[in-house]
Amino acid sequence: MAQEDTNIIDQPEVIRHKMVTVEIAGKKYEVPEGITIIKALWYSGQEVVRGAGCLGGFCGACAAYYRTKDDPKVRTCLACQMAVQDGMSITMMPPFPARKATYDIQTLKDPKQDLFNLYPEAPLCRNCNACTEACPQKIDVREGVWKAVFGDFKSVSEMFMDCVMCGMCTPVCIADIAPNLVALYVSRAQGAHFTEKPLGLDARIKEIQDGRFDDEWATILKMSEKELADHCATVK
Amino acid sequence: MDVHALQQIVHGTRDARRKQTLPKFSPADRDQLIHKYHPDYRERAYRPIRFGPNGGDKTVVELASLLEGDSSIADEFDLTADYTTDVLVVGGGGAGCAAALHAHTSGAKVILATKLRLGDSNSVMAQGGMQISVAPGDSPVTHFVDTLKGGHMQNDHQLLKVMVEEGPSIAKWLLSLGVLFDRDGDGNLHVKKGGGSSKPRLLTCSDYTGLEIMRVLKDEVLNQNIQLLEFCAAVELTSDEKGNCTGAIFKDLDNHRHVVVAAKSVILATGGIGRLHIQGFPTSNHYGATGDGLCLAYRLGAKLTQIDTFQYHPSGAVYPEQLIGALVTEGIRSEGGHLVNAKGERFVNELDTRDVVSSSIIRECEEGRGIRTMSGRVGVWLDTPLLDAEHGPGTLEKHFPAMMLQFDRFGIDISKDPVLIYPTLHYQNGGVKIDTNSETNVHNLFVAGEASGGLHGRNRLMGNSLLDLMVFGKRSGLTAAVRAAAMPQGKLTVGHLKGFRAEAKKHGSSNGIVSPMILPAYTRKES
Ligand SMILES: Cc1cc2nc3c(=O)[nH]c(=O)nc-3n(C[C@H](O)[C@H](O)[C@H](O)COP(=O)(O)OP(=O)(O)OC[C@H]3O[C@@H](n4cnc5c(N)ncnc54)[C@H](O)[C@@H]3O)c2cc1C
Ligand code: SF4
Ligand code: SF4
Ligand code: FES
């Protein structure tokens, strides 16, 4: 059936396939304007193994640095979520050897104090704000580090819900803090130790253990295919 | 026309639409719609698999050729083990992490090998939530019934009963590890209503449910010092003289060497198939979703089930170009977002099951009521600004921060402008057939998560996958660990390949394809 032509979105850049020049790890390539950086890597013939994961902006595997034409500022991005433009220079971030503390979250005695044993560098933040500027998820990372140190675990857990663990906040830190790892510890401690236990959940688990649904199960599992289908149709 | 001009019809009809209620389709209408428009019913896309455990069964051509594909491992391959373990988990998504943690906790030595980094998976992307019947008015039985309905009554009852009954204890486990599920004012778990469910049952961590769960599980895997082999792709399984599974062969993607792992049990948690781009569909899946586990298990003789049915998520982004295929969470529709065609009309109850909603979107587009982009794609509007209109300004920002940010990167404010969507290849409904301990018909070969099949029937209900991962990850891990304590390590051979290759030859199938695929071939070759 014919489609009314009035229902077409203009996307001149797509239809004309305008090519732009970008620099990937120091080499120049021509790629179609507007594709994502990851697609530009593929387009320029590179095999991508490290540097791509979910391709949806959630895993942080594609952390990258970029600079736009004539701008001295080097910025960070998730390469699967960033469109290329003419004159852009791009480099993927290599894995960074940050130290992760190990702990047993369930048996911590005093999680707020333990923070200082696990991450003794956390209180040494020098407020340079580089971590916040480096975060592609726009988290106020510096603020989060301070809140962690002051024991406001709840705020930290809310602020870092967007954290994709790309680690871009870490290489820039002059105090050798890995803010995302600190925040992860803090968020888990918040969940495991400082959040109310949901009473309804325990009640439901007990109901199941006590066989409260056994009769209903017995009825359902006895039904013929037809009876079951009819029963299902009554549930709206 | 300018995109904003086209969007006017959505803004203009919003108030009128808010007063409307659309009934769900009757079972007969629903069947008719699906048969006519759902991609699962495109005959041309299917063919019978020529040989192997599912010889004669139909599946999509993309998958059939991989299942019939040859192994990269030669018969005389040197099978000296580089590592030896009780339990080998293949795949670092939700199912793999859950399996590894539970096996480790019960005292087994565990190795977790994965193709990309730990956690790079579909699991991190789950936004909509996880179905668990925790609310007072709900029950595991209702969860069971809703899922059956969604799955067209084709779900394996035993698997399903196990899943819904173990749900609440899984929620407790995750909470004890520090997962921050959304709460109600009284401290109870907040539940949202998902498409196809009769009761609100979705547990969420704003729209980062998968990410939050995976951050915690990954951290826990590292804390427990479970041995990791990252950037290691499984390319073949090993078997003893009886055909039982005894380990796996990997390719290290950094140095291209092979790594042989001897294991008493293997748990495949390799996820789905989105990157096969079945029928040319874009996909919401991660880079490594290439159906590797299906090929590996199939060559070793494991039976697959319901591999002729796939889930096309109704709302994949169509515009802007950079986000094509990316998922627009179903949460938007759960909270009342309308689907609107080019004429400004709603055309389906937005909370119907995914197959129904997808089919109706395809119908609108095929019948000329879609909106086309200049790159030749077509879609319908999802009225996102409606959520702010309905529940107050800031609703989208508060409930869907991930989605706001995703579109904001391309200059689109979804609280002001509706988004254009079309179905995207999302989930493999079927997979390797398993029992309630997640074991296949091949002894000591377990499959957990999206790679397994039977539980979801012919259409997975939203939010049931995350629960599936946790429940069957756990069951496979526990069963494998207990069994390992009482058995010796079997011999490592690739004897099964002999039979498979003979079969292939007999059926004239030397299609030249080597499987598993490992990564999709997106790199542009010299022209
Ligand atoms: C965008 C999106 C949103 C979703 N939202 C929801 C939701 O809200 N609720 C819900 O319940 N479900 C949702 N789903 C479905 C759900 O997330 C997936 O089905 C689930 O995460 C699959 O988990 P898994 O552990 O089986 O596989 P995955 O999480 O995909 O993990 C598979 C792992 O195996 C690895 N692997 C693959 N092949 C090999 C190999 N050959 N060797 C070694 N390793 C290998 C991969 O790299 C990966 O680490 C969503 C899916 C997507 C894509
Ligand atoms: S906080 Fe750090 S790890 Fe998390 S998203 Fe921001 S830069 Fe990445
Ligand atoms: S980069 Fe380090 S020192 Fe600077 S503000 Fe962030 S945490 Fe503090
Ligand atoms: S590949 Fe996962 S965030 Fe880009």
mmCIF file of N, CA and C in Angstrom, chain B residues 193-278:
data_model
loop_
_atom_site.group_PDB
_atom_site.id
_atom_site.type_symbol
_atom_site.label_atom_id
_atom_site.label_comp_id
_atom_site.label_asym_id
_atom_site.label_seq_id
_atom_site.Cartn_x
_atom_site.Cartn_y
_atom_site.Cartn_z
ATOM 1 N N LYS B 193 3.529 -2.896 37.210
ATOM 2 C CA LYS B 193 2.791 -3.799 36.353
ATOM 3 C C LYS B 193 3.486 -3.917 34.995
ATOM 4 N N GLY B 194 3.671 -5.127 34.542
ATOM 5 C CA GLY B 194 4.310 -5.342 33.247
ATOM 6 C C GLY B 194 3.317 -5.833 32.218
ATOM 7 N N GLY B 195 3.659 -5.674 30.946
ATOM 8 C CA GLY B 195 2.797 -6.129 29.865
ATOM 9 C C GLY B 195 2.465 -7.610 30.013
ATOM 10 N N GLY B 196 1.190 -7.962 29.831
ATOM 11 C CA GLY B 196 0.796 -9.362 29.879
ATOM 12 C C GLY B 196 0.627 -9.929 31.274
ATOM 13 N N SER B 197 0.803 -9.109 32.312
ATOM 14 C CA SER B 197 0.657 -9.614 33.676
ATOM 15 C C SER B 197 -0.625 -9.086 34.299
ATOM 16 N N SER B 198 -1.284 -9.931 35.082
ATOM 17 C CA SER B 198 -2.550 -9.514 35.675
ATOM 18 C C SER B 198 -2.347 -8.734 36.972
ATOM 19 N N LYS B 199 -1.147 -8.838 37.544
ATOM 20 C CA LYS B 199 -0.861 -8.157 38.807
ATOM 21 C C LYS B 199 0.457 -7.393 38.695
ATOM 22 N N PRO B 200 0.588 -6.295 39.438
ATOM 23 C CA PRO B 200 1.898 -5.633 39.470
ATOM 24 C C PRO B 200 2.896 -6.590 40.132
ATOM 25 N N ARG B 201 4.011 -6.848 39.462
ATOM 26 C CA ARG B 201 4.915 -7.879 39.963
ATOM 27 C C ARG B 201 6.380 -7.585 39.634
ATOM 28 N N LEU B 202 6.626 -6.472 38.946
ATOM 29 C CA LEU B 202 7.997 -6.201 38.514
ATOM 30 C C LEU B 202 8.794 -5.520 39.613
ATOM 31 N N LEU B 203 9.873 -6.146 40.051
ATOM 32 C CA LEU B 203 10.812 -5.473 40.936
ATOM 33 C C LEU B 203 11.778 -4.686 40.062
ATOM 34 N N THR B 204 12.095 -3.475 40.486
ATOM 35 C CA THR B 204 12.942 -2.632 39.659
ATOM 36 C C THR B 204 14.018 -1.934 40.485
ATOM 37 N N CYS B 205 15.073 -1.499 39.803
ATOM 38 C CA CYS B 205 16.060 -0.592 40.383
ATOM 39 C C CYS B 205 16.065 0.587 39.418
ATOM 40 N N SER B 206 15.188 1.514 39.586
ATOM 41 C CA SER B 206 14.796 2.531 38.591
ATOM 42 C C SER B 206 14.794 1.863 37.217
ATOM 43 N N ASP B 207 15.402 2.435 36.188
ATOM 44 C CA ASP B 207 15.437 1.667 34.943
ATOM 45 C C ASP B 207 16.828 1.078 34.709
ATOM 46 N N TYR B 208 17.474 0.710 35.795
ATOM 47 C CA TYR B 208 18.799 0.089 35.733
ATOM 48 C C TYR B 208 18.790 -1.274 36.437
ATOM 49 N N THR B 209 17.709 -2.004 36.344
ATOM 50 C CA THR B 209 17.603 -3.240 37.124
ATOM 51 C C THR B 209 18.726 -4.230 36.803
ATOM 52 N N GLY B 210 18.949 -4.468 35.515
ATOM 53 C CA GLY B 210 19.981 -5.425 35.117
ATOM 54 C C GLY B 210 21.364 -4.928 35.505
ATOM 55 N N LEU B 211 21.603 -3.652 35.296
ATOM 56 C CA LEU B 211 22.903 -3.068 35.627
ATOM 57 C C LEU B 211 23.177 -3.193 37.122
ATOM 58 N N GLU B 212 22.191 -2.869 37.926
ATOM 59 C CA GLU B 212 22.374 -2.927 39.383
ATOM 60 C C GLU B 212 22.652 -4.368 39.836
ATOM 61 N N ILE B 213 21.855 -5.298 39.333
ATOM 62 C CA ILE B 213 22.072 -6.697 39.711
ATOM 63 C C ILE B 213 23.457 -7.153 39.250
ATOM 64 N N MET B 214 23.823 -6.793 38.045
ATOM 65 C CA MET B 214 25.118 -7.236 37.509
ATOM 66 C C MET B 214 26.306 -6.572 38.199
ATOM 67 N N ARG B 215 26.168 -5.293 38.560
ATOM 68 C CA ARG B 215 27.257 -4.651 39.312
ATOM 69 C C ARG B 215 27.537 -5.448 40.580
ATOM 70 N N VAL B 216 26.458 -5.827 41.254
ATOM 71 C CA VAL B 216 26.601 -6.541 42.522
ATOM 72 C C VAL B 216 27.138 -7.962 42.291
ATOM 73 N N LEU B 217 26.578 -8.686 41.351
ATOM 74 C CA LEU B 217 27.029 -10.076 41.128
ATOM 75 C C LEU B 217 28.470 -10.131 40.651
ATOM 76 N N LYS B 218 28.838 -9.212 39.770
ATOM 77 C CA LYS B 218 30.224 -9.157 39.294
ATOM 78 C C LYS B 218 31.172 -8.917 40.462
ATOM 79 N N ASP B 219 30.806 -7.947 41.286
ATOM 80 C CA ASP B 219 31.634 -7.606 42.438
ATOM 81 C C ASP B 219 31.781 -8.824 43.354
ATOM 82 N N GLU B 220 30.694 -9.555 43.485
ATOM 83 C CA GLU B 220 30.701 -10.732 44.355
ATOM 84 C C GLU B 220 31.590 -11.835 43.761
ATOM 85 N N VAL B 221 31.530 -12.028 42.457
ATOM 86 C CA VAL B 221 32.397 -13.017 41.796
ATOM 87 C C VAL B 221 33.862 -12.657 42.062
ATOM 88 N N LEU B 222 34.181 -11.369 41.970
ATOM 89 C CA LEU B 222 35.558 -10.938 42.214
ATOM 90 C C LEU B 222 35.921 -11.099 43.691
ATOM 91 N N ASN B 223 34.994 -10.748 44.580
ATOM 92 C CA ASN B 223 35.268 -10.882 46.018
ATOM 93 C C ASN B 223 35.517 -12.325 46.420
ATOM 94 N N GLN B 224 34.832 -13.253 45.760
ATOM 95 C CA GLN B 224 34.972 -14.664 46.122
ATOM 96 C C GLN B 224 36.195 -15.292 45.449
ATOM 97 N N ASN B 225 36.952 -14.472 44.725
ATOM 98 C CA ASN B 225 38.143 -14.976 44.035
ATOM 99 C C ASN B 225 37.850 -16.154 43.117
ATOM 100 N N ILE B 226 36.719 -16.132 42.469
ATOM 101 C CA ILE B 226 36.416 -17.167 41.487
ATOM 102 C C ILE B 226 37.334 -16.934 40.286
ATOM 103 N N GLN B 227 37.949 -18.019 39.819
ATOM 104 C CA GLN B 227 38.914 -17.849 38.731
ATOM 105 C C GLN B 227 38.216 -17.433 37.440
ATOM 106 N N LEU B 228 38.732 -16.365 36.833
ATOM 107 C CA LEU B 228 38.111 -15.817 35.629
ATOM 108 C C LEU B 228 38.998 -16.027 34.415
ATOM 109 N N LEU B 229 38.392 -16.374 33.300
ATOM 110 C CA LEU B 229 39.112 -16.351 32.025
ATOM 111 C C LEU B 229 38.326 -15.421 31.120
ATOM 112 N N GLU B 230 38.771 -14.174 31.017
ATOM 113 C CA GLU B 230 38.049 -13.219 30.180
ATOM 114 C C GLU B 230 38.594 -13.253 28.760
ATOM 115 N N PHE B 231 37.811 -12.749 27.831
ATOM 116 C CA PHE B 231 38.159 -12.789 26.408
ATOM 117 C C PHE B 231 38.528 -14.196 25.964
ATOM 118 N N CYS B 232 37.834 -15.170 26.536
ATOM 119 C CA CYS B 232 37.995 -16.567 26.134
ATOM 120 C C CYS B 232 36.656 -17.069 25.606
ATOM 121 N N ALA B 233 36.607 -17.396 24.340
ATOM 122 C CA ALA B 233 35.361 -17.856 23.731
ATOM 123 C C ALA B 233 35.374 -19.372 23.605
ATOM 124 N N ALA B 234 34.330 -20.014 24.114
ATOM 125 C CA ALA B 234 34.229 -21.463 23.971
ATOM 126 C C ALA B 234 34.010 -21.782 22.499
ATOM 127 N N VAL B 235 34.825 -22.700 21.944
ATOM 128 C CA VAL B 235 34.655 -23.072 20.541
ATOM 129 C C VAL B 235 34.264 -24.538 20.382
ATOM 130 N N GLU B 236 34.425 -25.327 21.450
ATOM 131 C CA GLU B 236 34.000 -26.729 21.393
ATOM 132 C C GLU B 236 33.902 -27.277 22.811
ATOM 133 N N LEU B 237 33.062 -28.296 22.974
ATOM 134 C CA LEU B 237 33.002 -28.989 24.264
ATOM 135 C C LEU B 237 33.788 -30.287 24.128
ATOM 136 N N THR B 238 34.159 -30.878 25.255
ATOM 137 C CA THR B 238 34.813 -32.182 25.195
ATOM 138 C C THR B 238 33.890 -33.220 25.823
ATOM 139 N N SER B 239 34.108 -34.473 25.421
ATOM 140 C CA SER B 239 33.249 -35.550 25.924
ATOM 141 C C SER B 239 34.100 -36.776 26.231
ATOM 142 N N ASP B 240 33.576 -37.639 27.105
ATOM 143 C CA ASP B 240 34.275 -38.899 27.352
ATOM 144 C C ASP B 240 33.716 -39.959 26.392
ATOM 145 N N GLU B 241 34.153 -41.209 26.592
ATOM 146 C CA GLU B 241 33.741 -42.254 25.636
ATOM 147 C C GLU B 241 32.232 -42.510 25.677
ATOM 148 N N LYS B 242 31.575 -42.133 26.783
ATOM 149 C CA LYS B 242 30.124 -42.331 26.871
ATOM 150 C C LYS B 242 29.341 -41.137 26.319
ATOM 151 N N GLY B 243 30.059 -40.125 25.911
ATOM 152 C CA GLY B 243 29.372 -38.944 25.381
ATOM 153 C C GLY B 243 28.987 -37.944 26.452
ATOM 154 N N ASN B 244 29.443 -38.179 27.706
ATOM 155 C CA ASN B 244 29.176 -37.190 28.759
ATOM 156 C C ASN B 244 30.113 -35.996 28.598
ATOM 157 N N CYS B 245 29.662 -34.856 29.061
ATOM 158 C CA CYS B 245 30.475 -33.645 28.905
ATOM 159 C C CYS B 245 31.592 -33.618 29.944
ATOM 160 N N THR B 246 32.805 -33.249 29.522
ATOM 161 C CA THR B 246 33.956 -33.295 30.431
ATOM 162 C C THR B 246 34.796 -32.017 30.426
ATOM 163 N N GLY B 247 34.368 -31.015 29.692
ATOM 164 C CA GLY B 247 35.163 -29.789 29.659
ATOM 165 C C GLY B 247 34.890 -28.994 28.404
ATOM 166 N N ALA B 248 35.754 -28.035 28.133
ATOM 167 C CA ALA B 248 35.553 -27.202 26.945
ATOM 168 C C ALA B 248 36.874 -26.671 26.423
ATOM 169 N N ILE B 249 36.849 -26.335 25.141
ATOM 170 C CA ILE B 249 38.020 -25.745 24.497
ATOM 171 C C ILE B 249 37.680 -24.296 24.160
ATOM 172 N N PHE B 250 38.565 -23.399 24.531
ATOM 173 C CA PHE B 250 38.336 -21.975 24.302
ATOM 174 C C PHE B 250 39.353 -21.410 23.332
ATOM 175 N N LYS B 251 38.975 -20.287 22.738
ATOM 176 C CA LYS B 251 39.959 -19.529 21.996
ATOM 177 C C LYS B 251 40.171 -18.226 22.748
ATOM 178 N N ASP B 252 41.416 -17.963 23.121
ATOM 179 C CA ASP B 252 41.745 -16.703 23.779
ATOM 180 C C ASP B 252 41.758 -15.624 22.701
ATOM 181 N N LEU B 253 40.862 -14.659 22.819
ATOM 182 C CA LEU B 253 40.707 -13.675 21.745
ATOM 183 C C LEU B 253 41.824 -12.640 21.727
ATOM 184 N N ASP B 254 42.653 -12.610 22.784
ATOM 185 C CA ASP B 254 43.787 -11.687 22.781
ATOM 186 C C ASP B 254 44.962 -12.260 22.007
ATOM 187 N N ASN B 255 45.322 -13.529 22.298
ATOM 188 C CA ASN B 255 46.522 -14.077 21.654
ATOM 189 C C ASN B 255 46.207 -15.220 20.670
ATOM 190 N N HIS B 256 44.914 -15.489 20.485
ATOM 191 C CA HIS B 256 44.440 -16.491 19.515
ATOM 192 C C HIS B 256 44.911 -17.908 19.816
ATOM 193 N N ARG B 257 45.330 -18.147 21.058
ATOM 194 C CA ARG B 257 45.704 -19.515 21.421
ATOM 195 C C ARG B 257 44.491 -20.263 21.954
ATOM 196 N N HIS B 258 44.586 -21.581 21.914
ATOM 197 C CA HIS B 258 43.523 -22.382 22.501
ATOM 198 C C HIS B 258 43.788 -22.636 23.981
ATOM 199 N N VAL B 259 42.738 -22.718 24.744
ATOM 200 C CA VAL B 259 42.827 -23.014 26.168
ATOM 201 C C VAL B 259 41.887 -24.186 26.432
ATOM 202 N N VAL B 260 42.425 -25.249 27.033
ATOM 203 C CA VAL B 260 41.593 -26.426 27.304
ATOM 204 C C VAL B 260 41.286 -26.486 28.799
ATOM 205 N N VAL B 261 40.030 -26.596 29.140
ATOM 206 C CA VAL B 261 39.634 -26.684 30.544
ATOM 207 C C VAL B 261 38.937 -28.015 30.789
ATOM 208 N N ALA B 262 39.497 -28.813 31.696
ATOM 209 C CA ALA B 262 38.861 -30.067 32.106
ATOM 210 C C ALA B 262 37.933 -29.764 33.263
ATOM 211 N N ALA B 263 36.694 -30.238 33.183
ATOM 212 C CA ALA B 263 35.728 -29.938 34.239
ATOM 213 C C ALA B 263 34.813 -31.130 34.436
ATOM 214 N N LYS B 264 34.374 -31.301 35.693
ATOM 215 C CA LYS B 264 33.438 -32.395 35.949
ATOM 216 C C LYS B 264 32.063 -32.057 35.381
ATOM 217 N N SER B 265 31.717 -30.796 35.426
ATOM 218 C CA SER B 265 30.477 -30.349 34.786
ATOM 219 C C SER B 265 30.726 -29.031 34.074
ATOM 220 N N VAL B 266 29.975 -28.819 33.005
ATOM 221 C CA VAL B 266 30.036 -27.541 32.292
ATOM 222 C C VAL B 266 28.654 -26.907 32.330
ATOM 223 N N ILE B 267 28.613 -25.625 32.667
ATOM 224 C CA ILE B 267 27.349 -24.881 32.630
ATOM 225 C C ILE B 267 27.447 -23.831 31.527
ATOM 226 N N LEU B 268 26.662 -24.007 30.484
ATOM 227 C CA LEU B 268 26.656 -23.011 29.407
ATOM 228 C C LEU B 268 25.665 -21.918 29.778
ATOM 229 N N ALA B 269 26.155 -20.699 29.859
ATOM 230 C CA ALA B 269 25.284 -19.556 30.164
ATOM 231 C C ALA B 269 25.604 -18.468 29.153
ATOM 232 N N THR B 270 25.529 -18.858 27.876
ATOM 233 C CA THR B 270 26.046 -18.012 26.800
ATOM 234 C C THR B 270 25.019 -17.064 26.197
ATOM 235 N N GLY B 271 23.796 -17.080 26.698
ATOM 236 C CA GLY B 271 22.835 -16.067 26.264
ATOM 237 C C GLY B 271 22.241 -16.304 24.894
ATOM 238 N N GLY B 272 21.783 -15.221 24.275
ATOM 239 C CA GLY B 272 20.911 -15.293 23.102
ATOM 240 C C GLY B 272 21.548 -15.136 21.741
ATOM 241 N N ILE B 273 20.714 -14.746 20.764
ATOM 242 C CA ILE B 273 21.066 -14.817 19.347
ATOM 243 C C ILE B 273 20.873 -13.508 18.558
ATOM 244 N N GLY B 274 20.607 -12.414 19.282
ATOM 245 C CA GLY B 274 20.224 -11.175 18.584
ATOM 246 C C GLY B 274 21.153 -10.770 17.459
ATOM 247 N N ARG B 275 22.451 -11.037 17.653
ATOM 248 C CA ARG B 275 23.424 -10.567 16.656
ATOM 249 C C ARG B 275 23.449 -11.435 15.393
ATOM 250 N N LEU B 276 22.582 -12.439 15.340
ATOM 251 C CA LEU B 276 22.433 -13.161 14.064
ATOM 252 C C LEU B 276 21.524 -12.352 13.133
ATOM 253 N N HIS B 277 20.925 -11.287 13.656
ATOM 254 C CA HIS B 277 20.056 -10.414 12.848
ATOM 255 C C HIS B 277 19.075 -11.212 11.995
ATOM 256 N N ILE B 278 18.374 -12.115 12.662
ATOM 257 C CA ILE B 278 17.383 -12.948 11.994
ATOM 258 C C ILE B 278 16.412 -12.101 11.173
#
